[in-house]
XYZ file of C-alpha atoms in Angstrom:
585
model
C 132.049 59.077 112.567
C 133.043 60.233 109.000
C 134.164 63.628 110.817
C 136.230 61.928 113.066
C 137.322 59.804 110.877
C 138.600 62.618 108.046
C 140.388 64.127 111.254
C 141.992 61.590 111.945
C 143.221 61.023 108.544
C 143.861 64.891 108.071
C 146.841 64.123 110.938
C 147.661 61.231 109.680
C 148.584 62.570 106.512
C 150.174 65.585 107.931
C 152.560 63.685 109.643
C 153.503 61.210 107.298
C 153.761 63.961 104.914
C 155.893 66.090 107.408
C 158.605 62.860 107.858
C 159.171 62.527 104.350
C 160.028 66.275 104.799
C 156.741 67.092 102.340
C 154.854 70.116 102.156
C 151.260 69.988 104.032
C 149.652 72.448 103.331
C 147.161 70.568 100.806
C 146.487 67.304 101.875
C 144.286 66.234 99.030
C 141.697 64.768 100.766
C 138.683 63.758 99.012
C 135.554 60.811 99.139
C 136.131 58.198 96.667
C 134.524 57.034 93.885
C 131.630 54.069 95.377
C 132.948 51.460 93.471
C 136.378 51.913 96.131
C 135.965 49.985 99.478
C 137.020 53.106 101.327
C 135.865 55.725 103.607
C 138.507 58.357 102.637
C 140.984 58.920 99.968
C 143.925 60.983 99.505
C 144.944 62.697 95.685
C 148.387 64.627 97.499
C 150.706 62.038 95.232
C 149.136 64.227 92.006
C 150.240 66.823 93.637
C 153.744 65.978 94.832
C 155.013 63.717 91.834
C 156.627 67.034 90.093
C 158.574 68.093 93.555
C 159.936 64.697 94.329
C 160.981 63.376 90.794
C 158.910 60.594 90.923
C 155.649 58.919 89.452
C 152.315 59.959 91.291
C 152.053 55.436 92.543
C 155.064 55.823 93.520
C 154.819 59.103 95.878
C 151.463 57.194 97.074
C 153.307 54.234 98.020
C 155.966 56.255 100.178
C 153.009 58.048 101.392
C 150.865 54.867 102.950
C 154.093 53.784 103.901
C 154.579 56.543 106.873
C 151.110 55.489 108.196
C 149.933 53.027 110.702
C 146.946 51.661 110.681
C 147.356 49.964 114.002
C 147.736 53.945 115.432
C 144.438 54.727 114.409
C 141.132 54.005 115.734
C 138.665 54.627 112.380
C 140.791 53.254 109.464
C 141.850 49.605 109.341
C 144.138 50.220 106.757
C 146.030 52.180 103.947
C 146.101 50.921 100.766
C 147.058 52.548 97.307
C 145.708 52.447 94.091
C 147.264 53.898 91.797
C 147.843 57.675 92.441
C 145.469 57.460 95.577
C 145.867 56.668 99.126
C 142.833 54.399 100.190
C 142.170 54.735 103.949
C 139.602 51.559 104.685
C 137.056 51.999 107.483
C 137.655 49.568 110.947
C 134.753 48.180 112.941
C 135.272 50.861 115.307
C 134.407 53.285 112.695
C 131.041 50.994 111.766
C 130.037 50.309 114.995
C 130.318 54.006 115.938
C 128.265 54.922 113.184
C 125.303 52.962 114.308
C 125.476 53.590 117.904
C 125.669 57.207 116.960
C 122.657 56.972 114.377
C 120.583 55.031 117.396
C 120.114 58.812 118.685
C 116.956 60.536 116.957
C 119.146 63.431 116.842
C 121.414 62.614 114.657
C 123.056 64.647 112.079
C 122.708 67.703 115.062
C 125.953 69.124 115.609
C 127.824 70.413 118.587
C 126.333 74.293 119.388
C 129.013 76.560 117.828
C 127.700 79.745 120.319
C 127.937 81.714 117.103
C 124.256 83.336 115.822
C 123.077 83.770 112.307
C 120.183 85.398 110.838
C 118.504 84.309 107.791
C 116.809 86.823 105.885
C 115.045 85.350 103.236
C 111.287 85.774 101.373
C 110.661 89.541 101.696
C 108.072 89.523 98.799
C 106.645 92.986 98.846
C 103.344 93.222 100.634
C 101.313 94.129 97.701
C 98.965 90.853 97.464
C 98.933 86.981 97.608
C 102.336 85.325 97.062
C 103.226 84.363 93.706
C 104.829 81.140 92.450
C 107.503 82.966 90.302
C 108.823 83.765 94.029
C 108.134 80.742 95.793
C 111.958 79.320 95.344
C 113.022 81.992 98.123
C 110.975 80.778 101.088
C 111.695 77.207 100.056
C 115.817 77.731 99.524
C 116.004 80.442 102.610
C 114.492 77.758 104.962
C 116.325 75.285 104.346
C 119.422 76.979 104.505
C 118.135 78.060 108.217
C 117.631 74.540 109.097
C 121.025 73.213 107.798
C 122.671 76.206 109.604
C 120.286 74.868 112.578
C 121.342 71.234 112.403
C 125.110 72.301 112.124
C 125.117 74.105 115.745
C 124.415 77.639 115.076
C 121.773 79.845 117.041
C 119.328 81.023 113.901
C 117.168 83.578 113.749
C 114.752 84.048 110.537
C 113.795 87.400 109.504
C 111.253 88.639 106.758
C 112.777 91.915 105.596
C 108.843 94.463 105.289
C 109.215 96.849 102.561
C 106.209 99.105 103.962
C 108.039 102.294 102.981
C 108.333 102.552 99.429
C 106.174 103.614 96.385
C 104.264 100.681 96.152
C 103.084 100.886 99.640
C 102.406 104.520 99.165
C 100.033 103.575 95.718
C 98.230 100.619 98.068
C 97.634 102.597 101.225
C 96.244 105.398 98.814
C 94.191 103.020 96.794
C 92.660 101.211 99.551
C 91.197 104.430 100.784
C 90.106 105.522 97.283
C 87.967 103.265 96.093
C 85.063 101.016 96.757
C 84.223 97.649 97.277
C 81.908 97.526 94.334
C 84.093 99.293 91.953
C 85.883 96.141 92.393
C 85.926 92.192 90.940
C 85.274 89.298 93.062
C 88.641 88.020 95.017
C 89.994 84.924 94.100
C 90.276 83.248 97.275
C 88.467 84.069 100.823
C 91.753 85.648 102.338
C 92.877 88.793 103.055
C 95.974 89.131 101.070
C 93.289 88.489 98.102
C 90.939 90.661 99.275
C 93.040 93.490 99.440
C 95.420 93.028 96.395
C 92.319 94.350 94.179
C 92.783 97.847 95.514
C 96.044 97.463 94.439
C 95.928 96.093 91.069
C 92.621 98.754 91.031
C 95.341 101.498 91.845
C 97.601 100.640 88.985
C 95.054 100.502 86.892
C 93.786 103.756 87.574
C 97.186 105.452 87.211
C 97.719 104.130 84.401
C 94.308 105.075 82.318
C 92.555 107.878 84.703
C 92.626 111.247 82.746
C 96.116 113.049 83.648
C 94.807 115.561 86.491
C 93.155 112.909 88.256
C 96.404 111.112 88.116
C 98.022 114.378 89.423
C 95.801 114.414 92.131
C 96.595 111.214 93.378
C 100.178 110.946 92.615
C 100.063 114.450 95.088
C 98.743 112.137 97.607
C 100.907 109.335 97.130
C 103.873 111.518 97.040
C 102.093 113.287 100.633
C 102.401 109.370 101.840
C 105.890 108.969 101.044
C 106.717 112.042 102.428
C 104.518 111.354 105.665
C 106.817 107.971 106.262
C 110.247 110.013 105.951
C 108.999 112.600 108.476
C 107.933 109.703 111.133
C 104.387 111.137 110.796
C 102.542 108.570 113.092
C 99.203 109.208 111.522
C 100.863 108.071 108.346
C 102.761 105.146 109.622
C 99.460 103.649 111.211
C 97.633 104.516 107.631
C 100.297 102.588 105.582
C 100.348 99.595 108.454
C 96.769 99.209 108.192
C 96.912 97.786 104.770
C 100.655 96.200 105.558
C 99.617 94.391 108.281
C 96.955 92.604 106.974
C 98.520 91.734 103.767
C 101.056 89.917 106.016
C 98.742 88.412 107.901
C 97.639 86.742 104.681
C 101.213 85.671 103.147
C 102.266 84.121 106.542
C 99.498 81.699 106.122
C 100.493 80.600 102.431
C 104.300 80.336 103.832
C 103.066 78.431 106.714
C 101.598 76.016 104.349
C 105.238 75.096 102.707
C 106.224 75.236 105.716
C 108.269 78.626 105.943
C 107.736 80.686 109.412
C 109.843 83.813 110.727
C 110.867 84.546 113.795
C 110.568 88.074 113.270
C 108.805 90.129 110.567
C 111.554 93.408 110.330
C 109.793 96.729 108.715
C 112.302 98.900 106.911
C 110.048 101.866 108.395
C 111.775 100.665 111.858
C 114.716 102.256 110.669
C 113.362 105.490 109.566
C 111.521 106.156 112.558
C 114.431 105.255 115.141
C 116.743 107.739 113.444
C 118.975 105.389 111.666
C 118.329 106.345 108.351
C 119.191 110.233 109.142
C 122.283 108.903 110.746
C 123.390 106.538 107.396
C 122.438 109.460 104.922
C 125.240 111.746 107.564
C 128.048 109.523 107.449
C 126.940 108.145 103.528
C 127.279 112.322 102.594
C 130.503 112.283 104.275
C 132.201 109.628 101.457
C 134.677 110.347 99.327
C 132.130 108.180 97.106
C 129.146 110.589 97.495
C 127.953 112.686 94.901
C 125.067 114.968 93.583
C 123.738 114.203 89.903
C 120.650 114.009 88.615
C 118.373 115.881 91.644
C 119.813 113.077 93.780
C 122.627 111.829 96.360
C 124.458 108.869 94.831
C 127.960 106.735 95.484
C 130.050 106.525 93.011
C 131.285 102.822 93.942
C 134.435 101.631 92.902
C 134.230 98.588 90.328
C 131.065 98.879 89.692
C 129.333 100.286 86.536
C 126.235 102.102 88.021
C 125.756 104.459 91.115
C 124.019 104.152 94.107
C 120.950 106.614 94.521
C 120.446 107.055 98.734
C 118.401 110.404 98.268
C 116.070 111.939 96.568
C 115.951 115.621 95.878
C 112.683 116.186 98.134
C 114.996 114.389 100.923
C 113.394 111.090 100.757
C 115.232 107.923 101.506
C 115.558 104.954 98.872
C 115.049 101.079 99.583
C 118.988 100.836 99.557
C 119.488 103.566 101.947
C 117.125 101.615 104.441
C 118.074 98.355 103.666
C 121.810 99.572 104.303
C 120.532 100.910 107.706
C 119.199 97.534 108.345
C 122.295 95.604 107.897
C 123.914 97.495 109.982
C 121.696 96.585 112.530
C 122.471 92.802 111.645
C 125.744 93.607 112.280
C 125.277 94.673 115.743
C 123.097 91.650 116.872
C 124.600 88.676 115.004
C 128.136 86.987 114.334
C 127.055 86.706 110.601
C 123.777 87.526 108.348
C 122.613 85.442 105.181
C 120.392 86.863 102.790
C 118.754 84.856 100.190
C 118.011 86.951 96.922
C 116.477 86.720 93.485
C 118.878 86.889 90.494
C 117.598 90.510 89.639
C 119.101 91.420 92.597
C 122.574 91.132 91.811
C 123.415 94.595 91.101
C 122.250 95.479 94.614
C 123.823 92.969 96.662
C 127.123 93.769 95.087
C 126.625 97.604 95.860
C 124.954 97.015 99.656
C 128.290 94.995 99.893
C 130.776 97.372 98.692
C 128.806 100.868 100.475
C 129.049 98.938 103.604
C 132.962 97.863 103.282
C 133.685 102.011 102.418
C 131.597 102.466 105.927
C 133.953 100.581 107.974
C 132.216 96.843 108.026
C 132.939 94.118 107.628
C 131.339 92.561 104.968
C 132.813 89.260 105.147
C 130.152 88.753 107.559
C 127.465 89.066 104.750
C 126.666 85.926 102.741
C 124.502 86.501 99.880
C 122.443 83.259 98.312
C 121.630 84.283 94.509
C 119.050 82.007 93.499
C 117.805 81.928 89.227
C 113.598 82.181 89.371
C 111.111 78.687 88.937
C 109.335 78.780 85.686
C 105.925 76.987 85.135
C 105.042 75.831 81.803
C 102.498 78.509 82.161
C 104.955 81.454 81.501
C 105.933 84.723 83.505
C 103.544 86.099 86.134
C 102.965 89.590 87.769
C 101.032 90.136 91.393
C 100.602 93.681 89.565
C 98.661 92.988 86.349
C 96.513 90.026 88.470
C 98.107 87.140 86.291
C 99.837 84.139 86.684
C 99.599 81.500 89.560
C 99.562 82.212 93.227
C 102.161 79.785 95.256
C 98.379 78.782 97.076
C 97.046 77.630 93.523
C 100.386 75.354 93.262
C 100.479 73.376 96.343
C 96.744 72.979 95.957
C 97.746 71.202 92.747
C 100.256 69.339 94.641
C 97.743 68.078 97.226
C 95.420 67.365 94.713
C 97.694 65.407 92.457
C 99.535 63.160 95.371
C 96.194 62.888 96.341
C 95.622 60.936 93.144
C 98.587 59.146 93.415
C 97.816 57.733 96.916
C 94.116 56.813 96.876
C 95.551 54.709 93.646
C 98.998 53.278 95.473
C 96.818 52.645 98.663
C 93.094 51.648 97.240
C 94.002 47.639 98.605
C 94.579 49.199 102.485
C 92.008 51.506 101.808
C 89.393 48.561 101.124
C 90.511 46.549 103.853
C 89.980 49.826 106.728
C 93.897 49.829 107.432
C 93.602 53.728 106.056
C 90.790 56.192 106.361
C 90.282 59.118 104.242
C 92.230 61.360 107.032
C 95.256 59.443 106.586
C 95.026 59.859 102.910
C 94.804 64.136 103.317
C 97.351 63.511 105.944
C 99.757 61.355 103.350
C 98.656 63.474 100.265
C 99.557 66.814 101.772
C 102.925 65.657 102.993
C 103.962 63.899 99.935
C 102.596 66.809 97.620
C 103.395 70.074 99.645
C 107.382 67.885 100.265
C 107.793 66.819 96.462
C 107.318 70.808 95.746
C 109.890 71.912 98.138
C 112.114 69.154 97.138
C 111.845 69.881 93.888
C 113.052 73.262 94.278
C 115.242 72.747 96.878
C 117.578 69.937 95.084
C 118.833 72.261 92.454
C 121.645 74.594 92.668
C 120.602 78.096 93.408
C 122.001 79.300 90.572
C 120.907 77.362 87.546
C 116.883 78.410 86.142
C 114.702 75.277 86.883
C 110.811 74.734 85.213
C 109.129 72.862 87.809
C 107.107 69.604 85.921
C 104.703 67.702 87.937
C 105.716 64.394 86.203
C 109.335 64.557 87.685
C 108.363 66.234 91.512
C 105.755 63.797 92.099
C 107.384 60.330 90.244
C 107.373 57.615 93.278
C 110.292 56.091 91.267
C 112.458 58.625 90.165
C 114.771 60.794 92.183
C 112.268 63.109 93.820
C 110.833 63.635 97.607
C 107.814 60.678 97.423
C 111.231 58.215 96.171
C 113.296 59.556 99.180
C 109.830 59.652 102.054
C 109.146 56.001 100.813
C 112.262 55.136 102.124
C 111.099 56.676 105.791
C 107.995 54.795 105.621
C 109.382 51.565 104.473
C 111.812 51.949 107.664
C 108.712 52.645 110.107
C 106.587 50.039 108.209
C 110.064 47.320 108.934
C 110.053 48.384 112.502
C 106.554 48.518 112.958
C 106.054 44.543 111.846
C 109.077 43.817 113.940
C 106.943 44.861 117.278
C 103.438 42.988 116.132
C 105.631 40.154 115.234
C 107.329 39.659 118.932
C 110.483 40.934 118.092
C 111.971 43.268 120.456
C 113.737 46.336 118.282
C 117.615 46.786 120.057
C 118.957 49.921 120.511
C 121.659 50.179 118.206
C 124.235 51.040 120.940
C 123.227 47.631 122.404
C 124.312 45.578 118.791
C 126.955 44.244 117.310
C 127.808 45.998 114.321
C 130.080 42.816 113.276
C 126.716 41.138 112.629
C 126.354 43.887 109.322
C 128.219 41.294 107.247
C 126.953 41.812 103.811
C 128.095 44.629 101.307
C 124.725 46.285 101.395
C 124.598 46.453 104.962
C 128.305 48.269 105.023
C 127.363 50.376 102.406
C 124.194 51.494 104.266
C 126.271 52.338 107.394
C 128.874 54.053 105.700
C 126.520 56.232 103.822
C 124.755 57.172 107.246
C 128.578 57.923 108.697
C 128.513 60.676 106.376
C 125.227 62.326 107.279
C 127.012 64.716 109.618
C 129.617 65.711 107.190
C 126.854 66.780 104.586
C 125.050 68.655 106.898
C 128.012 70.887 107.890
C 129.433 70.944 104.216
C 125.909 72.139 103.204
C 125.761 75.182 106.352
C 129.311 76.282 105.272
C 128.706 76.617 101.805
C 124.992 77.920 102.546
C 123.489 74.774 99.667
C 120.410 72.710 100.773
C 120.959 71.269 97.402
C 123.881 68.841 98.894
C 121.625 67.485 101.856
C 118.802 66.424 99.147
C 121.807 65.106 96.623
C 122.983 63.042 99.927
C 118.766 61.545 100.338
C 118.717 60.251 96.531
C 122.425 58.391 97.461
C 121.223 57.503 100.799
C 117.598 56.114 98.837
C 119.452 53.592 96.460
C 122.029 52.307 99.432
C 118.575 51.643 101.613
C 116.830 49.859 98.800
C 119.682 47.964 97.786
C 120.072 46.481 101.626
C 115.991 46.139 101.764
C 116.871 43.959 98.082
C 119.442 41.738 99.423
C 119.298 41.809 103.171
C 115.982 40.326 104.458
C 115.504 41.637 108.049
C 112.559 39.828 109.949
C 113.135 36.733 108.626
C 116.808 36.816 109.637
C 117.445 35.038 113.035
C 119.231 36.077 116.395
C 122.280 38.812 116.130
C 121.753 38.977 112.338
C 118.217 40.581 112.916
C 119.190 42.197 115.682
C 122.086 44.262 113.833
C 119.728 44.530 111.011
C 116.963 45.819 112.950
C 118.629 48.476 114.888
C 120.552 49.252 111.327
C 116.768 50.048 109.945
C 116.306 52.199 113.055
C 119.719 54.402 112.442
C 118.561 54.849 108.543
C 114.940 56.198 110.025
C 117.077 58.565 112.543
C 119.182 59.726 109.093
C 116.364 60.123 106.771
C 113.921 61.670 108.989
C 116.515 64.706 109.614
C 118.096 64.616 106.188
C 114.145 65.556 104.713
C 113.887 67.626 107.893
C 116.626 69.851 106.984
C 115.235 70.022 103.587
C 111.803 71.849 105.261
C 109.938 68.079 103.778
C 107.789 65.865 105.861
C 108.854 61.898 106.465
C 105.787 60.128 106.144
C 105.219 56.809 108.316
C 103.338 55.381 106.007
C 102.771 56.271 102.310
C-alpha cells in the first residue's frame, strides 16, 4: 500500500501545486523521520519559499491547503509541520496493508516483461574458491533476487575464463606432472585436488632452470595459440581441467546458496566467430592503434589504452569479454555485472569501447563492490594461502552451532529438538549471518568480517532479524495447539490494531514493497537488510507491549493475522537477501 499510497500523494501534490500556479517538477517527496505519525511527507515548501516570497511554513500551509483528504483513499489527512507537508495514513491504507501481507507472496511485484541477466562470481577456474572473493556471489545474488522479487525475468550467468594464460599454465601443468610429485589436498574435492597442479605449475615456472621454463612456456604459448585457432583437440584439453574445477566451485557456491543458470565460457565466443568479427570492426576505429607489438584503443577520457591483440594474433580477456556483452545485448533488455574494485579500470573501458561500437551502454549496470578482509590478512589461490570460502562457513556452522546447543540445551533435554534440528538451525543461522553480514554493507565501502558482530543474537545481524521469523512461527504455532483458529488477514479488522506498536508494525510492512523495488532500481541488497533491522525493532516492540494469545475476541484476531503478515514480510525480506528464516531457533 505504501506504493499506492506515494502515488497517490505524487498527484495530489501535483495538482495542488499546479493551482497555486507552482512548478512540479520536484515534488519533494520523502519518508519521515519515525518519531512523525505519517506515512509520507513532502519538503517542496524548502524548495519554493525563494520563488513565492514567502517563509518555507508558510508555502506548506498554502500547500496542504489545495488538498483534500476526503478525495483520497490512503491518507486521512494533511497536516504541516513546520516546512513539511505530513500526509497521515487512513484505515484504508492499514487495512490494505494487512490483507495484502496475508499473501505469502508478498513483497513480489507485478512482472515488468523486461529480462535481466546477472553476471556475477566469475572467479577464475584455477582452484577452490577463496574468501577474499566470497562478497561477489553473496552481493550478485542478492541483487538477482531483488531484481526477481521486483517483476523482472532474471537470468544468472557465471562468466568462464577458460581461455587465458592461466588456463593455458593449468591445462599444461596437469599433464606435466605427477600425483606424487605433489602434497596432500586439503579437502576431498576436486577443485582441491586439482589446484595442486596449478600452484605445482607456478611453482615450477618460477624456480625450474630457464630452458626448462622455455620449454614449457613453448607449450603453454602452443595452448593459447591452439584456443585462438578453434583447435578442438585443444579446447577439449583445456575443458578437461575447466570442467572439473567448476564442478568443484558450484558445490562451495551452492553451499551459500549461490546457483547459475548458465555457466558462459569466453571460449564460446572465439569458437563461434565473434571474436574475429569484434577484432574487424574494433580495427576499423578511429580509436585503434598499433604500439607496443599490439592492437590497442586509444579511449577518450581515459588515461590508459585498451590492448585487444596481441602481436602473434591472439585475443585478450577484454576483447572476449567485449564479444560477450554484445551477446547480452542481443538476448536481454539490460545486463548487470557485479565486479571487484580492481576492476574499475576495465569496466569503465568495456563501457566506453562498446558506446564507440554503436551500443548502448546505458543498458550496462556495473556493481563495484570493495573486497572482505579477515583478521587473517590477504590471501592468494596461487601461492596456496589464505582461507577457502569452504573453511569460513565451516566456521560459521561450527560456531552457531555453539551458540544453539547453548540457547536450546532446556528443549534439547526435554526431546522438543534432536540433534538434526540443531545441524538444521546451526547451518541456517551460520551460513545466513555470513551472507548477511556481507550483504548489509554498501558495495562500496571495505568491510573485515568479525564473528562477534555476524553471529550476535542481539545485535543487528541475520540470527537478530531470523529470531524474529521464528518468534512469528513459534506465536502462530501456540495459537493452533491452544484452540485458536489463525484468521486470514483479509478476513480481520484492521481497526482492532489499536495500539501504537501495532500501527507501527503495519506501517513498516506497507513499505516492504517499496524497498524491494528501491533496492532492484538502484541494484543495493544493502537497503532490503537495512529495512529487516527496522522491521526487527518495530516486531519486538509490538511482541513487548501487545500480548497476542492472551488477548480476547477481534483483538487477537487482528493481532494474530498481524503476526501472520510480519512472517509473510520477513520470510521474503531474508529471502531476497539469499538467508534462510528459521521456524524455530
Amino acid at each position: 500500500m505504501f506504493r499506492s499510497a506515494r502515488r497517490e500523494v505524487e498527484d495530489a501534490l501535483a495538482s495542488a501545486l499546479a493551482g497555486l500556479d507552482l512548478p512540479t517538477d520536484d515534488l519533494g517527496i520523502e519518508e519521515p523521520p519515525a518519531d512523525v505519525d505519517a506515512v509520507l511527507a513532502s519538503s517542496v515548501a524548502f524548495r519554493l519559499a525563494g520563488e513565492v516570497g514567502a517563509a518555507p511554513p508558510e508555502v506548506a500551509a498554502d500547500v496542504a491547503a489545495e488538498i483534500d483528504p476526503g478525495d483520497l483513499t490512503y491518507v486521512a489527512a494533511v497536516e504541516t509541520q513546520g516546512p513539511y507537508v505530513n500526509f497521515l495514513p487512513s484505515d484504508a491504507y492499514f487495512a490494505e496493508t494487512l490483507r495484502a501481507a496475508g499473501d505469502d507472496s508478498y513483497g513480489e511485484l507485478p512482472p515488468k516483461d523486461r529480462s535481466v541477466v546477472v553476471e556475477h562470481t566469475s572467479a577464475n577456474p584455477t582452484g577452490p574458491v577463496h574468501v577474499g572473493r566470497a562478497r561477489n556471489p553473496i552481493i550478485g545474488d542478492a541483487v538477482a533476487n531483488v531484481l526477481e522479487y521486483a517483476g523482472y525475468d532474471v537470468d544468472r550467468h557465471y562468466y568462464v575464463n577458460d581461455a587465458g594464460r592461466q588456463m593455458a599454465v593449468f591445462t599444461w601443468a596437469y599433464e606435466t606432472f605427477d600425483e606424487e610429485d605433489l602434497p596432500e589436498p586439503e579437502r576431498d574435492r576436486i577443485e582441491y585436488d586439482l589446484v595442486r597442479y596449478y600452484r605445482k605449475g607456478n611453482e615450477f615456472l618460477e624456480n625450474a632452470p630457464e630452458a626448462e621454463v622455455e620449454a614449457a612456456e613453448d607449450e603453454i604459448q602452443s595452448i593459447m595459440q591452439g584456443l585462438e585457432a578453434g583447435d578442438e583437440a585443444t579446447y577439449e584439453r583445456v575443458s578437461e581441467v575447466v570442467d572439473q574445477v567448476l564442478s568443484g566451485m558450484k558445490v562451495c557456491l551452492g553451499r551459500l546458496p549461490a546457483e547459475f543458470d548458465e555457466f558462459v565460457k569466453e571460449t564460446r565466443f572465439m569458437r563461434d566467430g565473434s571474436v574475429d568479427d569484434l577484432i574487424d570492426r574494433l580495427e576499423e576505429l578511429d580509436a585503434a592503434v598499433y604500439e607496443d607489438d599490439a592492437w590497442q584503443l586509444d579511449l577518450p577520457d581515459i588515461d590508459k589504452n585498451l590492448v585487444y591483440l596481441r602481436a602473434d594474433g591472439t585475443s585478450l580477456y577484454a576483447t572476449r569479454d567485449l564479444a560477450h556483452h554484445e551477446w547480452k545485448f542481443e538476448n536481454y533488455d539490460r545486463a548487470v555485472t557485479v565486479l571487484g574494485e580492481d576492476h574499475k579500470l576495465q569496466a569503465r573501458q568495456l563501457r566506453t569501447t562498446l558506446d564507440l561500437l554503436g551500443h548502448d551502454a546505458d543498458g550496462l549496470d556495473q556493481v563495484i563492490y570493495s573486497y572482505v578482509n579477515l583478521p587473517e590478512g590477504k590471501m592468494s589461490t596461487r601461492e596456496g594461502t589464505g582461507i577457502d570460502l569452504d573453511d569460513l562457513l565451516d566456521e560459521a556452522i561450527d560456531r552457531a552451532r555453539e551458540e544453539v546447543e547453548d540457547r536450546l540445551e532446556d528443549r534439547l533435554r526435554d526431546d522438543d529438538l534432536d540433534e538434526d534440528d540443531v545441524e538444521r538451525i546451526a547451518h541456517q543461522v551460520g551460513i545466513g549471518a555470513v551472507r548477511y553480514d556481507i550483504v548489509s554493507k554498501q558495495p562500496a565501502k571495505a568491510i573485515t568480517f568479525e564473528w562477534e558482530r555476524a553471529l550476535d543474537f542481539e545485535a543487528q545481524s541475520a540470527p537478530y532479524v531470523q529470531y524474529v521469523h521464528a518468534r512469528a512461527c513459534g506465536i502462530v504455532g501456540e495459537a493452533r495447539e491452544a484452540g485458536h483458529d489463525v484468521p486470514e488477514p483479509a478476513a480481520v479488522d484492521a481497526d482492532a490494531l489499536e495500539t501504537a506498536e501495532a500501527r507501527d508494525l503495519l506501517r513498516t510492512i506497507a513499505r516492504f514493497p517499496a524497498v524491494i523495488e528501491a533496492a532492484a532500481d538502484d541494484h543495493e541488497p544493502h537497503v532490503v537488510a537495512t529495512y529487516t533491522r527496522e522491521f526487527a525493532e518495530a516486531f519486538n516492540a509490538f511482541y513487548r507491549e501487545c500480548p497476542v494469545l492472551s488477548a480476547e475476541g477481534a483483538t487477537r484476531d487482528a493481532r494474530l493475522a498481524l503476526v501472520v503478515a510480519a512472517r509473510h514480510t520477513v520470510a521474503n525480506a531474508l529471502d531476497a537477501l539469499g538467508v534462510a528464516a528459521p521456524e524455530s531457533m
